[in-house]
Short mmCIF file of C-alpha atoms in Angstrom, two decimals:
data_model
loop_
_atom_site.label_atom_id
_atom_site.label_comp_id
_atom_site.label_asym_id
_atom_site.label_seq_id
_atom_site.Cartn_x
_atom_site.Cartn_y
_atom_site.Cartn_z
CA MET A 120 -12.21 26.86 -23.29
CA THR A 121 -13.69 25.73 -26.56
CA ASN A 122 -17.37 25.33 -27.05
CA PRO A 123 -18.23 21.72 -26.12
CA TYR A 124 -20.64 21.42 -29.04
CA GLU A 125 -17.78 22.27 -31.42
CA VAL A 126 -15.45 19.86 -29.66
CA LEU A 127 -17.88 16.99 -30.20
CA GLY A 128 -18.89 18.31 -33.62
CA VAL A 129 -22.61 18.28 -32.94
CA ALA A 130 -25.29 20.93 -33.33
CA PRO A 131 -26.63 22.59 -30.16
CA THR A 132 -29.95 20.98 -31.06
CA ALA A 133 -28.49 17.44 -31.20
CA SER A 134 -30.33 14.75 -29.23
CA SER A 135 -28.60 13.08 -26.30
CA ALA A 136 -28.25 9.92 -28.37
CA ASP A 137 -26.41 11.89 -31.07
CA VAL A 138 -24.15 13.47 -28.46
CA GLN A 139 -23.27 10.03 -27.10
CA LYS A 140 -22.65 8.70 -30.59
CA ALA A 141 -20.37 11.61 -31.47
CA TYR A 142 -18.47 11.19 -28.23
CA ARG A 143 -17.94 7.48 -28.67
CA LYS A 144 -16.72 7.97 -32.20
CA LEU A 145 -14.12 10.51 -31.14
CA ALA A 146 -13.15 8.88 -27.87
CA LYS A 147 -12.51 5.52 -29.49
CA LYS A 148 -9.92 7.11 -31.76
CA LEU A 149 -8.43 9.38 -29.12
CA HIS A 150 -8.43 7.30 -25.92
CA PRO A 151 -4.83 7.48 -24.62
CA ASP A 152 -4.78 3.78 -23.84
CA LEU A 153 -5.66 3.00 -27.41
CA ASN A 154 -2.95 5.43 -28.58
CA PRO A 155 -0.04 4.63 -26.29
CA GLY A 156 2.53 6.50 -28.38
CA ASP A 157 0.56 9.63 -29.19
CA LYS A 158 1.14 12.33 -26.58
CA ALA A 159 -1.29 14.73 -28.25
CA ALA A 160 -4.11 12.19 -28.07
CA GLU A 161 -4.33 12.60 -24.31
CA ASP A 162 -5.02 16.35 -24.50
CA LYS A 163 -7.55 15.91 -27.25
CA PHE A 164 -9.18 13.06 -25.39
CA LYS A 165 -9.44 15.15 -22.25
CA GLU A 166 -11.09 17.93 -24.21
CA VAL A 167 -13.57 15.52 -25.73
CA ALA A 168 -14.20 13.80 -22.41
CA GLY A 169 -14.70 17.18 -20.78
CA ALA A 170 -17.19 18.20 -23.43
CA TYR A 171 -19.07 14.93 -23.02
CA ASP A 172 -19.05 15.27 -19.26
CA LEU A 173 -21.03 18.44 -19.78
CA LEU A 174 -23.28 17.53 -22.67
CA GLY A 175 -23.77 13.87 -21.80
CA ASP A 176 -25.43 14.81 -18.54
CA ALA A 177 -28.90 16.24 -19.23
CA GLU A 178 -28.88 18.47 -16.17
CA LYS A 179 -25.37 19.86 -16.73
CA ARG A 180 -26.17 20.41 -20.39
CA LYS A 181 -29.25 22.42 -19.49
CA ARG A 182 -27.27 24.52 -17.03
CA PHE A 183 -24.62 25.13 -19.67
CA ASP A 184 -27.23 26.04 -22.26
CA ASP A 185 -28.77 28.45 -19.77
CA GLY A 186 -25.35 29.97 -19.19
CA GLU A 187 -25.24 28.89 -15.54
CA ILE A 188 -21.92 27.08 -15.85
CA ASP A 189 -19.16 27.57 -18.41
CA ALA A 190 -17.35 24.89 -20.31
CA THR A 191 -14.54 24.69 -17.74
CA GLY A 192 -17.00 23.49 -15.10
CA ALA A 193 -16.58 20.09 -16.60
CA GLU A 194 -12.84 19.70 -16.13
CA ARG A 195 -12.07 16.08 -15.33
CA PRO A 196 -9.93 15.08 -12.39
CA GLN A 197 -6.40 14.03 -13.25
CA HIS A 198 -6.18 10.32 -13.77
CA HIS A 199 -3.48 7.86 -14.63
CA PHE A 200 -4.02 5.94 -17.81
CA TYR A 201 -3.05 2.33 -18.15
CA ARG A 202 -0.49 3.26 -20.81
CA ASP A 203 1.51 5.12 -18.15
CA PHE A 204 2.23 1.75 -16.56
CA ALA A 205 2.19 -0.61 -19.50
CA THR A 206 5.76 -0.01 -20.63
CA SER A 207 7.19 -0.24 -17.13
CA ASP A 208 8.84 -3.38 -15.81
CA HIS A 209 5.82 -4.09 -13.65
CA ALA A 210 3.70 -4.76 -16.70
CA GLN A 211 5.34 -8.16 -17.16
CA PRO A 212 2.20 -10.24 -16.46
CA TYR A 213 0.32 -8.46 -19.23
CA THR A 214 2.57 -7.60 -22.17
CA ASN A 215 3.34 -10.29 -24.68
CA ASN A 216 5.70 -10.74 -27.59
CA SER A 217 3.48 -12.51 -30.07
CA GLY A 218 3.23 -9.21 -32.00
CA PHE A 219 6.72 -9.77 -33.43
CA ALA A 220 7.33 -13.46 -32.85
CA ASP A 221 7.57 -14.04 -36.62
CA PHE A 222 10.32 -11.40 -37.11
CA LYS A 223 12.66 -13.04 -34.70
CA ASP A 224 13.29 -16.13 -36.79
CA ALA A 225 14.65 -14.16 -39.72
CA ASP A 226 18.38 -13.99 -40.32
CA ASP A 227 19.13 -10.30 -40.37
CA ALA A 228 20.29 -7.50 -38.11
CA LEU A 229 16.81 -6.52 -36.95
CA ALA A 230 15.99 -10.08 -35.96
CA GLU A 231 19.25 -10.31 -34.04
CA LEU A 232 18.42 -7.15 -32.13
CA LEU A 233 14.92 -8.39 -31.37
CA ARG A 234 16.29 -11.69 -30.16
CA ARG A 235 18.81 -9.90 -28.00
CA SER A 236 16.21 -7.67 -26.42
CA GLU A 237 14.00 -10.66 -25.77
CA ARG A 238 16.88 -12.52 -24.17
CA ALA A 239 17.44 -9.53 -21.91
CA ARG A 240 13.87 -9.90 -20.77
CA ALA A 241 14.02 -13.68 -20.79
CA ASN A 242 16.79 -13.42 -18.20
CA ARG A 243 14.72 -11.31 -15.90
CA ARG A 244 14.90 -11.58 -12.15
CA GLY A 245 12.26 -13.59 -10.31
CA GLN A 246 9.43 -11.81 -8.56
CA ASP A 247 9.81 -10.66 -4.98
CA LEU A 248 7.58 -12.49 -2.52
CA HIS A 249 5.89 -10.64 0.30
CA TYR A 250 5.31 -12.16 3.72
CA ARG A 251 4.14 -10.93 7.08
CA LEU A 252 5.70 -12.15 10.31
CA PRO A 253 4.26 -11.35 13.75
CA ILE A 254 6.77 -11.29 16.61
CA ASP A 255 6.56 -10.56 20.34
CA PHE A 256 7.54 -7.16 21.67
CA VAL A 257 10.41 -8.63 23.64
CA GLU A 258 11.77 -10.32 20.51
CA SER A 259 11.72 -6.98 18.70
CA ILE A 260 14.06 -5.54 21.35
CA THR A 261 16.39 -8.47 21.92
CA GLY A 262 16.37 -9.87 18.42
CA ALA A 263 15.43 -13.47 17.64
CA ASN A 264 15.63 -16.28 15.17
CA LYS A 265 12.22 -17.11 13.72
CA ARG A 266 11.04 -19.68 11.27
CA LEU A 267 8.42 -18.61 8.79
CA THR A 268 6.28 -21.41 7.41
CA LEU A 269 5.42 -20.85 3.77
CA PRO A 270 2.10 -21.74 2.18
CA ASP A 271 3.82 -24.32 -0.03
CA GLY A 272 5.05 -26.19 3.08
CA GLY A 273 8.60 -24.87 2.96
CA SER A 274 10.08 -22.57 5.55
CA LEU A 275 12.31 -19.55 5.80
CA ASP A 276 14.69 -18.85 8.67
CA VAL A 277 14.51 -15.21 9.55
CA THR A 278 16.96 -13.43 11.83
CA ILE A 279 15.24 -10.58 13.63
CA PRO A 280 17.84 -7.90 14.38
CA PRO A 281 17.64 -6.34 17.86
CA GLY A 282 15.68 -3.08 18.04
CA LEU A 283 13.43 -3.71 15.08
CA VAL A 284 10.31 -1.54 14.80
CA ASP A 285 6.76 -2.46 13.82
CA GLY A 286 6.26 -2.52 10.05
CA GLN A 287 9.96 -2.80 9.23
CA ILE A 288 10.67 -4.87 6.14
CA LEU A 289 13.44 -7.45 6.10
CA ARG A 290 14.83 -8.46 2.74
CA LEU A 291 16.11 -12.00 2.29
CA ARG A 292 18.10 -11.77 -0.87
CA GLY A 293 17.47 -14.52 -3.38
CA ARG A 294 14.61 -16.14 -1.46
CA GLY A 295 11.88 -14.96 -3.82
CA GLU A 296 10.56 -16.64 -6.93
CA PRO A 297 13.03 -18.12 -9.38
CA GLY A 298 13.86 -15.87 -12.30
CA ALA A 299 14.06 -16.76 -15.95
CA GLY A 300 17.37 -17.75 -17.57
CA THR A 301 20.31 -16.16 -15.78
CA GLY A 302 18.09 -13.58 -14.09
CA GLY A 303 18.39 -15.09 -10.63
CA HIS A 304 15.86 -15.33 -7.82
CA GLY A 305 13.83 -12.44 -6.53
CA ASP A 306 13.93 -11.49 -2.86
CA ALA A 307 11.66 -12.42 0.01
CA LEU A 308 10.35 -9.26 1.64
CA ILE A 309 9.15 -9.85 5.17
CA GLU A 310 7.09 -7.22 6.90
CA VAL A 311 7.51 -7.68 10.62
CA GLU A 312 4.57 -6.92 12.84
CA VAL A 313 5.45 -6.29 16.47
CA LEU A 314 2.63 -7.53 18.67
CA PRO A 315 1.62 -5.21 21.52
CA ASP A 316 2.86 -6.14 24.98
CA ARG A 317 0.88 -5.97 28.22
CA ARG A 318 3.73 -4.35 30.10
CA PHE A 319 5.90 -2.44 27.67
CA THR A 320 5.28 0.27 25.13
CA ARG A 321 7.89 1.78 22.88
CA GLU A 322 8.52 5.40 21.95
CA GLY A 323 11.48 5.76 19.64
CA ASP A 324 14.37 4.00 21.33
CA ASP A 325 12.84 4.31 24.78
CA ILE A 326 10.56 1.83 26.49
CA SER A 327 7.88 2.79 29.00
CA MET A 328 6.15 0.66 31.56
CA GLU A 329 3.97 1.07 34.59
CA LEU A 330 5.02 -0.68 37.80
CA ALA A 331 2.89 -1.24 40.87
CA ILE A 332 4.54 -0.59 44.25
CA SER A 333 3.18 -1.09 47.72
CA LEU A 334 2.46 1.68 50.21
CA PRO A 335 5.52 0.85 52.39
CA GLU A 336 7.74 0.80 49.27
CA ALA A 337 6.38 4.23 48.29
CA VAL A 338 6.70 5.79 51.73
CA LEU A 339 9.94 4.22 52.91
CA GLY A 340 11.63 3.47 49.61
CA GLY A 341 13.37 0.21 48.86
CA ARG A 342 14.92 -2.02 46.25
CA ILE A 343 12.51 -3.77 43.90
CA ARG A 344 12.76 -6.11 40.90
CA VAL A 345 11.76 -4.57 37.57
CA PRO A 346 11.18 -6.60 34.43
CA THR A 347 12.88 -5.35 31.24
CA PRO A 348 12.82 -7.01 27.81
CA THR A 349 16.35 -8.24 28.48
CA GLY A 350 15.57 -9.67 31.95
CA ASP A 351 14.83 -8.47 35.47
CA VAL A 352 16.94 -5.77 37.08
CA THR A 353 16.97 -4.30 40.58
CA MET A 354 15.96 -0.68 41.01
CA THR A 355 16.00 1.58 44.05
CA VAL A 356 12.74 3.34 44.76
CA PRO A 357 13.52 6.53 46.70
CA LYS A 358 11.77 7.38 49.91
CA GLY A 359 8.49 9.25 49.38
CA SER A 360 7.81 8.05 45.81
CA ASN A 361 4.34 8.66 44.47
CA THR A 362 1.99 7.41 41.79
CA GLY A 363 3.29 8.97 38.59
CA THR A 364 6.89 9.21 39.75
CA THR A 365 8.97 8.11 36.78
CA MET A 366 12.31 6.39 37.16
CA ARG A 367 14.80 5.94 34.38
CA LEU A 368 16.74 2.74 33.79
CA LYS A 369 19.59 3.96 31.65
CA GLY A 370 20.47 1.82 28.66
CA LYS A 371 17.60 -0.62 29.15
CA GLY A 372 15.70 0.58 26.07
CA ALA A 373 15.92 -0.54 22.46
CA PRO A 374 19.30 -0.68 20.74
CA ARG A 375 20.04 2.43 18.70
CA ARG A 376 21.05 2.24 15.09
CA GLU A 377 24.10 4.40 15.76
CA GLY A 378 25.12 2.28 18.79
CA GLY A 379 24.10 2.35 22.43
CA HIS A 380 20.64 1.85 23.81
CA GLY A 381 17.61 3.93 24.66
CA ASP A 382 16.29 4.04 28.21
CA GLN A 383 13.47 2.32 30.00
CA PHE A 384 11.11 4.59 31.89
CA VAL A 385 9.29 3.07 34.83
CA LYS A 386 6.22 4.93 35.99
CA LEU A 387 5.33 4.02 39.55
CA LYS A 388 1.81 3.34 40.72
CA VAL A 389 1.06 3.04 44.41
CA VAL A 390 -1.35 0.21 45.09
CA LEU A 391 -3.06 -0.28 48.46
CA PRO A 392 -3.61 -3.78 49.88
CA LYS A 393 -6.55 -5.56 48.26
CA GLN A 394 -8.15 -6.41 51.61
CA PRO A 395 -9.15 -3.54 53.94
CA ASP A 396 -6.65 -3.50 56.78
CA PRO A 397 -7.85 -2.49 60.28
CA GLU A 398 -4.37 -1.43 61.37
CA LEU A 399 -3.97 0.85 58.36
CA GLU A 400 -7.47 2.29 58.90
CA ALA A 401 -6.69 2.96 62.56
CA PHE A 402 -3.43 4.66 61.64
CA VAL A 403 -4.97 6.86 58.96
CA SER A 404 -7.86 7.99 61.15
CA ASN A 405 -5.34 9.15 63.81
CA TRP A 406 -2.96 10.66 61.28
CA ALA A 407 -3.34 14.41 61.74
CA ASN A 408 -1.14 15.60 58.82
CA GLY A 409 -2.96 13.32 56.42
CA LYS A 410 -6.16 15.27 56.95
CA THR A 411 -4.70 18.71 56.37
CA PHE A 412 -3.11 17.78 53.04
CA ASN A 413 -5.37 18.44 50.04
CA PRO A 414 -4.05 16.69 46.92
CA ARG A 415 -6.60 18.59 44.79
CA GLU A 416 -5.28 22.00 45.78
CA ASP A 417 -3.60 22.58 42.43
CA SER A 418 -6.49 21.35 40.35
CA ALA A 419 -9.13 23.37 42.24
CA PRO A 420 -11.17 25.48 39.84
CA MET B 98 0.83 1.55 -3.90
CA ILE B 99 0.07 -2.05 -2.97
CA MET B 100 -3.58 -2.80 -2.24
CA ASN B 101 -5.51 -5.75 -0.92
CA GLU B 102 -8.70 -6.84 -2.64
CA GLU B 103 -10.96 -4.60 -0.57
CA GLU B 104 -8.84 -1.49 -1.16
CA PHE B 105 -8.56 -2.31 -4.82
CA LEU B 106 -12.33 -2.61 -5.21
CA ALA B 107 -12.75 0.79 -3.57
CA HIS B 108 -10.08 2.41 -5.76
CA ALA B 109 -11.24 0.89 -9.01
CA GLY B 110 -14.93 1.27 -8.20
CA LEU B 111 -15.65 -2.40 -8.88
CA LYS B 112 -17.97 -4.96 -7.36
CA THR B 113 -16.60 -8.23 -6.01
CA GLN B 114 -18.61 -10.12 -8.61
CA THR B 115 -17.15 -8.08 -11.49
CA LEU B 116 -13.61 -8.56 -10.21
CA LYS B 117 -14.16 -12.31 -9.98
CA LEU B 118 -15.26 -12.37 -13.60
CA TRP B 119 -12.31 -10.28 -14.78
CA LEU B 120 -9.86 -12.47 -12.90
CA GLU B 121 -11.39 -15.55 -14.51
CA GLN B 122 -10.93 -13.92 -17.91
CA HIS B 123 -7.31 -13.06 -17.01
CA TRP B 124 -8.04 -9.44 -17.78
CA LEU B 125 -6.44 -8.62 -14.46
CA ILE B 126 -3.44 -10.55 -13.16
CA PRO B 127 -2.67 -9.31 -9.64
CA GLU B 128 0.36 -10.48 -7.74
CA ARG B 129 -0.38 -13.49 -5.54
CA THR B 130 1.70 -14.02 -2.43
CA SER B 131 1.49 -15.89 0.83
CA ALA B 132 -0.21 -12.88 2.38
CA GLY B 133 -2.96 -12.90 -0.24
CA THR B 134 -3.60 -11.08 -3.49
CA HIS B 135 -1.87 -7.76 -4.09
CA PHE B 136 -3.11 -5.16 -6.55
CA SER B 137 -1.04 -2.26 -7.86
CA ASP B 138 -1.83 1.18 -9.27
CA MET B 139 -1.33 -0.36 -12.68
CA ASP B 140 -4.12 -2.86 -12.00
CA VAL B 141 -6.38 0.05 -11.02
CA ALA B 142 -5.57 1.86 -14.28
CA ARG B 143 -6.17 -1.30 -16.28
CA ALA B 144 -9.48 -1.89 -14.49
CA ARG B 145 -10.49 1.68 -15.30
CA LEU B 146 -9.67 1.14 -18.94
CA ILE B 147 -11.79 -2.01 -19.04
CA GLY B 148 -14.61 -0.14 -17.33
CA GLU B 149 -14.39 2.70 -19.87
CA LEU B 150 -14.36 0.29 -22.77
CA GLN B 151 -17.51 -1.36 -21.48
CA THR B 152 -19.57 1.56 -20.24
CA ASN B 153 -18.42 4.50 -22.37
CA PHE B 154 -17.61 2.76 -25.63
CA GLY B 155 -20.19 0.01 -25.53
CA VAL B 156 -17.63 -2.76 -26.06
CA ASN B 157 -18.94 -6.19 -25.10
CA GLU B 158 -17.05 -8.96 -23.31
CA GLU B 159 -15.58 -10.53 -26.44
CA GLY B 160 -14.57 -7.09 -27.65
CA VAL B 161 -12.75 -6.30 -24.41
CA ASP B 162 -10.92 -9.61 -24.68
CA ILE B 163 -9.72 -8.81 -28.20
CA ILE B 164 -8.78 -5.22 -27.37
CA LEU B 165 -6.76 -6.24 -24.31
CA HIS B 166 -5.00 -8.96 -26.27
CA LEU B 167 -4.04 -6.53 -29.05
CA LEU B 168 -3.13 -3.83 -26.55
CA ASP B 169 -0.85 -6.25 -24.67
CA GLN B 170 0.84 -7.13 -27.92
CA LEU B 171 1.16 -3.46 -28.77
CA HIS B 172 2.86 -2.77 -25.47
CA GLY B 173 5.09 -5.82 -25.96
CA LEU B 174 6.14 -4.32 -29.30
CA ARG B 175 6.64 -0.90 -27.77
CA ARG B 176 8.89 -2.41 -25.12
CA ALA B 177 10.89 -4.30 -27.73
CA LEU B 178 11.20 -1.14 -29.78
CA ASP B 179 12.27 0.80 -26.73
CA GLN B 180 14.88 -1.84 -25.93
CA LEU B 181 16.13 -1.73 -29.54
CA HIS B 182 16.33 2.02 -29.32
CA LYS B 183 18.56 1.70 -26.26
CA ASP B 184 20.69 -1.05 -27.84
CA LEU B 185 21.41 0.85 -31.02
#
């Protein structure tokens, strides 16, 4: 690493004002954004900036002078300069052609080429427009047709494909901003937000839900109605089901990309009657086996 | 990366007031959509350049305006030249 005083071209005795002056003078000429075509300028600028980072800061300068830190201690973090973006297609709102507007009217080969390249840009595609569309969980599974109202009063009809996931982006080709010349419209990009559902949660292609069952249903089993995003179905609860018992409804999950459906998992939860029931109390107090069973046996310390 | 105003301010190290001023001056032209204003990495880099011009190089507001205008022309020329280079 070069001596920062040499990089800035100042004497080790220079005042901080002189250091700043020297830096500004060099940096103005070397700043990569002011030298978009000069690759070497960036390295030189970094060296100068590094030197100034050290010497421009009174405390760091003192530590360097005392030999506590070396010149590399001032390495700057990597950063992207504006010039790295300015020649990309995204720079459209900023760049302008007035720098060669006068050349284009001439009647020679160069002017023709300039005109052609400008036409290529004049016929650019319109900008893509971004929207956000919230939909219900059920709609994300079954699919839906939604109408998106635009800020300008217009509307867009959006077809939600079945099985869509939160954050998925739908592209409506040609529904963006108009382009210039023959460039055509941009696209409308719609980010779909799936609103959470009270009953269902989704994991991959599978759907989970919790379902309350009564004590008789748990003990004796039975057929019960279970809601799914595509409508209610009947499910058989086996005898002796417990809280936490999970049943699988095959093919009642979200549609898979490669065909078929995921499954819906129904986790049972035994719920006692809301009102205390004397008959139940009488039964339980006389129920001998109920007293010998310790559900906490496994979790005992 | 696409940022909203808050994220952009954090990335570029700007205050709301400064951003408002720069937008009024058309120094920054973020993308405006139905969902609000979107800033890109390029806007962050441009904001950094403006910041450097002002704080490190002591350029005043009029100076920044002129520099950006010339710089935008320069990049317009560089694009045209690049296009020519491809056409030839």
